[in-house]
CSV table of C-alpha atoms in Angstrom, one decimal:
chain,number,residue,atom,x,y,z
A,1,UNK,CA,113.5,338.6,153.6
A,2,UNK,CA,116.3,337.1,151.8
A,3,UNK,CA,114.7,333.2,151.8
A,4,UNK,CA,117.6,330.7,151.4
A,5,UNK,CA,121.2,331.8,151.1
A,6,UNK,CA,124.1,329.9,150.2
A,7,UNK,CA,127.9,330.3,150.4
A,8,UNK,CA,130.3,330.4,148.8
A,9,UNK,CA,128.9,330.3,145.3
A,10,UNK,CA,131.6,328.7,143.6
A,11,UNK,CA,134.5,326.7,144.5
A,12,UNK,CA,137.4,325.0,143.4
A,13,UNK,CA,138.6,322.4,145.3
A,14,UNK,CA,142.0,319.8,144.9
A,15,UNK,CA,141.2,316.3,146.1
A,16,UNK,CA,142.0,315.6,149.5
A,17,UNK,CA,141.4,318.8,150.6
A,18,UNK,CA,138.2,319.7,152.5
A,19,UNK,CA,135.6,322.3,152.8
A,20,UNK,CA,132.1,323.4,154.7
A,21,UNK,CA,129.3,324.6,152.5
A,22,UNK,CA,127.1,327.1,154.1
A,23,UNK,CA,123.4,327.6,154.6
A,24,UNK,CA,120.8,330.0,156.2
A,25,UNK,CA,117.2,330.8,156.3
A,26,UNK,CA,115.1,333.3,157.1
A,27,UNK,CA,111.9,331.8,157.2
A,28,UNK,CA,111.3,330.0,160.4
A,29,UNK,CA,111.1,327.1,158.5
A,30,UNK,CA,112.3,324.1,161.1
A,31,UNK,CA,113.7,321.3,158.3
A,32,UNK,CA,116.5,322.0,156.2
A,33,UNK,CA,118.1,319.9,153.3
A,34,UNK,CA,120.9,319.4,151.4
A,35,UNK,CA,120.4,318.0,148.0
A,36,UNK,CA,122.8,317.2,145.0
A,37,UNK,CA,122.4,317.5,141.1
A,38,UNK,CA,124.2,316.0,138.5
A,39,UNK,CA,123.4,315.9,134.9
A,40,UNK,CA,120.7,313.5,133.9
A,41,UNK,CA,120.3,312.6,137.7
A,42,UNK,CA,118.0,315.4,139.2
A,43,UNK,CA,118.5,316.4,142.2
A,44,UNK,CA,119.6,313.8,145.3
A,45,UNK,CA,119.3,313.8,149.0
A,46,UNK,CA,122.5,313.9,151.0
A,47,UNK,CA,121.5,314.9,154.4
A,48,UNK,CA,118.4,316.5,155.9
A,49,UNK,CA,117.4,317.7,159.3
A,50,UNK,CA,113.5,317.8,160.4
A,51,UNK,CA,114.5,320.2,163.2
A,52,UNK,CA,116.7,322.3,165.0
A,53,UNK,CA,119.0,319.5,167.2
A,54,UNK,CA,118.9,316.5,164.4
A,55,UNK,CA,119.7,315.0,161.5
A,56,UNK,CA,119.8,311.9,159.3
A,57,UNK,CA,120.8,310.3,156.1
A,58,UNK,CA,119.5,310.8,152.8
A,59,UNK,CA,120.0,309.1,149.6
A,60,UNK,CA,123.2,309.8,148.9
A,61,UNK,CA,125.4,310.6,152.6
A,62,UNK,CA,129.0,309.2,152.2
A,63,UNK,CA,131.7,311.5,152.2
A,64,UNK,CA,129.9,313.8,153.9
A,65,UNK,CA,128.7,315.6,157.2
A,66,UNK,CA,126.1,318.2,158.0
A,67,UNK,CA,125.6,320.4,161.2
A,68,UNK,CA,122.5,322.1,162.4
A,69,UNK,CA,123.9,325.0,164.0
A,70,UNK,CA,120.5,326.4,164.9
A,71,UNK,CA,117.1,326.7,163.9
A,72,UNK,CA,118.4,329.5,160.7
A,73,UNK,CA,121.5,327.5,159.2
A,74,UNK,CA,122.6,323.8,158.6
A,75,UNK,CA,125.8,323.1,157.1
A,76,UNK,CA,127.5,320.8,154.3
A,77,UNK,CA,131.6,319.4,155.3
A,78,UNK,CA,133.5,317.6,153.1
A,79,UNK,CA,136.3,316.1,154.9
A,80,UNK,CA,138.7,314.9,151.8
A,81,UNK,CA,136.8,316.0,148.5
A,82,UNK,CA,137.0,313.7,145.9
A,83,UNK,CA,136.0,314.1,141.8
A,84,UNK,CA,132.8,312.0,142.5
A,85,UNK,CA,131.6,315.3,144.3
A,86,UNK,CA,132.1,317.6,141.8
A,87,UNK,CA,128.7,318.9,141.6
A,88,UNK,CA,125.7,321.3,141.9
A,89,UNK,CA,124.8,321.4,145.9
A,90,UNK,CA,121.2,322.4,146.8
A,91,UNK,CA,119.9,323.9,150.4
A,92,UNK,CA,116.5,323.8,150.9
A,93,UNK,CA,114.3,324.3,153.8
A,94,UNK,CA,110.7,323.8,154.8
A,95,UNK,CA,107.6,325.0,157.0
A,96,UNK,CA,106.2,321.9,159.3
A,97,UNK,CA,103.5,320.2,157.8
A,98,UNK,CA,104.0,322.2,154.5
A,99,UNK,CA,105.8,320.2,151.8
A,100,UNK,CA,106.7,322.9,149.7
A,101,UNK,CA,110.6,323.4,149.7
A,102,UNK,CA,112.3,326.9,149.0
A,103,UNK,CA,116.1,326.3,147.6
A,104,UNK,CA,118.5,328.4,147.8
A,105,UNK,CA,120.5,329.9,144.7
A,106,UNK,CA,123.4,326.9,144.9
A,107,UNK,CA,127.2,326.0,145.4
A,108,UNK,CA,129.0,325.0,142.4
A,109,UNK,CA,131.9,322.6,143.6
A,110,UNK,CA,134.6,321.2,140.9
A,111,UNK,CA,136.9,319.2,142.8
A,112,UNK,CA,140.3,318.5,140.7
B,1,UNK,CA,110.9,302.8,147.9
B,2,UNK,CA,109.9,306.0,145.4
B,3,UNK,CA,110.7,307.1,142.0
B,4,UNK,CA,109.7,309.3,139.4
B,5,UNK,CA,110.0,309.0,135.7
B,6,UNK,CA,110.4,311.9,133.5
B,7,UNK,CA,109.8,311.9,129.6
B,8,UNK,CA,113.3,312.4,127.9
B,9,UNK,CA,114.6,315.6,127.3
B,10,UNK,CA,115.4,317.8,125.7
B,11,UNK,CA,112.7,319.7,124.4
B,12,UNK,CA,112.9,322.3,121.7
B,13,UNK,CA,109.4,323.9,120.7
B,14,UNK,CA,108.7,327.2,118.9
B,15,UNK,CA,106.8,330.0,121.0
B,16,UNK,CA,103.0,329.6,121.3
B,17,UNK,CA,103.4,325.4,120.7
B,18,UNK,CA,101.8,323.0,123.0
B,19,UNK,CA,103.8,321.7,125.9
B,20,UNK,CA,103.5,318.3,127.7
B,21,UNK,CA,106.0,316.7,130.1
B,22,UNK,CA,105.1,313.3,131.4
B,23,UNK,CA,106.0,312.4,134.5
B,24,UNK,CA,105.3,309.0,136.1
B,25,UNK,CA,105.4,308.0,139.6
B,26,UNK,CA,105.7,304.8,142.0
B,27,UNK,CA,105.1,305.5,145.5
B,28,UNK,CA,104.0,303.8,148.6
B,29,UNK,CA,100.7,306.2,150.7
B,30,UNK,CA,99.7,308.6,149.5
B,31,UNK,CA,102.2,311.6,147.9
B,32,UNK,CA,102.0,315.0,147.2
B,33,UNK,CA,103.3,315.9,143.9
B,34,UNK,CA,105.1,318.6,142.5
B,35,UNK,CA,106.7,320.8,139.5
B,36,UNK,CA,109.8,322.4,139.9
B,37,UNK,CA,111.2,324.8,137.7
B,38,UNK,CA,114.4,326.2,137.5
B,39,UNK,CA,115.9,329.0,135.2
B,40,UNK,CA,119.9,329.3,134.3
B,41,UNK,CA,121.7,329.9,136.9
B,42,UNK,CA,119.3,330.1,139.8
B,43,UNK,CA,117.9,327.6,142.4
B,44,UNK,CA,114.9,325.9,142.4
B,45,UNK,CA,111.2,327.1,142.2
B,46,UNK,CA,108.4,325.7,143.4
B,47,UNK,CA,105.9,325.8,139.8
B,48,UNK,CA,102.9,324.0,141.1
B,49,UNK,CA,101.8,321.4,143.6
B,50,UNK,CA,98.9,319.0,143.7
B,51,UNK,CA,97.9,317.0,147.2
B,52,UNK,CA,95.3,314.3,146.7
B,53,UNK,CA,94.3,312.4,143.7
B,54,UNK,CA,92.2,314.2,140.8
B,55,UNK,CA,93.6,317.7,142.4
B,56,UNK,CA,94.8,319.9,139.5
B,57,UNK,CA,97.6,322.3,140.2
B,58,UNK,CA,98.1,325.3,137.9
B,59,UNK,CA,100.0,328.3,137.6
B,60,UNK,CA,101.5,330.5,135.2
B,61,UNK,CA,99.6,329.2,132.6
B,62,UNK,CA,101.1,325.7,133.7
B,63,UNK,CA,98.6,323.0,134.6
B,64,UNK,CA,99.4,319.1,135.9
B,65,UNK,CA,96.4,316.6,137.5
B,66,UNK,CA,97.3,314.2,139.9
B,67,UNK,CA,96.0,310.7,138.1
B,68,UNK,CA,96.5,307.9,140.6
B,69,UNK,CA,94.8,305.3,138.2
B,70,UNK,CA,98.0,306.4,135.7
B,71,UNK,CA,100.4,307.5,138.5
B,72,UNK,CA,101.2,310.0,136.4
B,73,UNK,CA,101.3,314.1,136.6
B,74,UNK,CA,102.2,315.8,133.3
B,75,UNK,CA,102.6,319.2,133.3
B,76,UNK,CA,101.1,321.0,130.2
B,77,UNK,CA,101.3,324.4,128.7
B,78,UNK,CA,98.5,325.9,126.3
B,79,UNK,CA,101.1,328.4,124.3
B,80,UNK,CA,104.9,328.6,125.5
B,81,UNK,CA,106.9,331.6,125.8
B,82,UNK,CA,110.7,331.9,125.4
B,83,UNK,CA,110.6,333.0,128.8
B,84,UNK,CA,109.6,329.3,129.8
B,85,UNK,CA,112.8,328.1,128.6
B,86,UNK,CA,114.1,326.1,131.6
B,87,UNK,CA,114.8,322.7,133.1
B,88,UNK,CA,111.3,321.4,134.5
B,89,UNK,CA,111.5,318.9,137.6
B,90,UNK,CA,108.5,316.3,138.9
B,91,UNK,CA,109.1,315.3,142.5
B,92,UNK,CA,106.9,313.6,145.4
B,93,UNK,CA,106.9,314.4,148.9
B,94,UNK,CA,106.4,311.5,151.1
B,95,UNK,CA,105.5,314.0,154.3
B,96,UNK,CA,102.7,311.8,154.6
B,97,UNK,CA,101.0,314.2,157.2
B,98,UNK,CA,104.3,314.3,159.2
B,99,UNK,CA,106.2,317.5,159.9
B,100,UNK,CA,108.7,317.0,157.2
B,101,UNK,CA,108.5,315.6,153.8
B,102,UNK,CA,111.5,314.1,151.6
B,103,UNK,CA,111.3,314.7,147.9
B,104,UNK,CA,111.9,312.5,145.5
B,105,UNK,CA,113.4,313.9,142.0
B,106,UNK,CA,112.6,313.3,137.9
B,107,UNK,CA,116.2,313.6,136.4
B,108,UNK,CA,114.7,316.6,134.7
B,109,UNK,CA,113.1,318.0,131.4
B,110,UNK,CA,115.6,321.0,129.7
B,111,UNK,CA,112.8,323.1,128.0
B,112,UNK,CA,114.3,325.6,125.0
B,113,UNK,CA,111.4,327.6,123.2
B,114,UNK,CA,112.5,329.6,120.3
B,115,UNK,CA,110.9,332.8,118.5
């Protein structure tokens, strides 16, 4: 039972260029999350996805795009990275009706 | 819409001192609350969770009581290791009974304990 996995775990990125940020679970869990942190900022919604088939806007969407692929993984895309998202990116899913979240280890994105 | 308010950071204590982190809340309903903690270089762990007012959460030796007169939830420790050293997150969960819950995020506490 590997819980939340992430990929890649670092990456370097020029700006312009673009790139999909990986996530799976194991758990059954039906919502998934993608969150940002930046210093002095905790962490900050992007996109999330309640259950398998839909998605919607966090706190902090632009520049970016999510797929639920299924039920076990829901993905990050940056179309044309800019320095703004240089950045700590969070996956995190859930159990219905149980708010506890369980993140995975994180994607550390420097975009140049 | 929600916030939470963590105590500036960051903290340096020496093993076996006292810890408190405040963490203040505005929220519309009814939240859950929540400490997250997360160690170098690894993701984020749930530390403990309270549900309804006057509900204590503990664990590890952690302890936080959801005061809705104060909307507050500090977490305190008794005697801190060096092990503890990490970056300490309050959050609220506006699941509201729903399937799915959004949290919202302190900026975060950076905990160092020393020998």
């Amino acid at each position: 039972n590997a819980g939340v996995t992430q990929t890649p775990k670092f990456q370097v990125l020029k700006t312009g260029q673009s790139m999909t940020l990986q996530c799976a679970q194991d758990m059954n869990h039906n919502s998934m999350y993608w969150y940002r942190q930046d210093p002095g900022m905790g962490l900050r919604l992007i996109y999330y996805s309640a259950s398998e088939g839909t998605t919607d806007k966090g706190e902090v969407p632009n520049g970016y795009n999510v797929s639920r692929l299924n039920k076990r993984e829901f993905s990050l895309r940056l179309e044309s990275a800019a320095p703004s998202q240089t950045s700590v990116y969070f996956c995190a899913s859930s159990h219905p009706y149980q708010e506890t979240q369980y993140f995975g280890p994180g994607t550390r994105l420097l975009v140049l | 819409g929600n916030s939470v308010t963590q105590m500036e950071g960051p903290v340096t204590l020496s093993e076996e001192a006292f810890l408190t982190i405040n963490c203040t809340y505005t929220a519309t309903g009814y939240p859950s609350l929540f400490w997250y903690v997360q160690y170098p270089g690894e993701g984020l762990q749930l530390l403990l969770k309270a549900t309804k007012a006057d509900d204590k959460g503990s664990n590890k030796g952690f302890e936080a009581t959801y005061r809705k007169e104060t909307t507050s939830f500090h977490l305190e420790k008794g005697s801190v290791q060096v092990s503890d050293s990490a970056v300490y997150f309050c959050a609220l969960s506006d699941a509201g009974g729903t399937s799915y819950g959004k949290l919202t995020f302190g900026q975060g506490t950076i905990l160092t304990v020393h020998p």
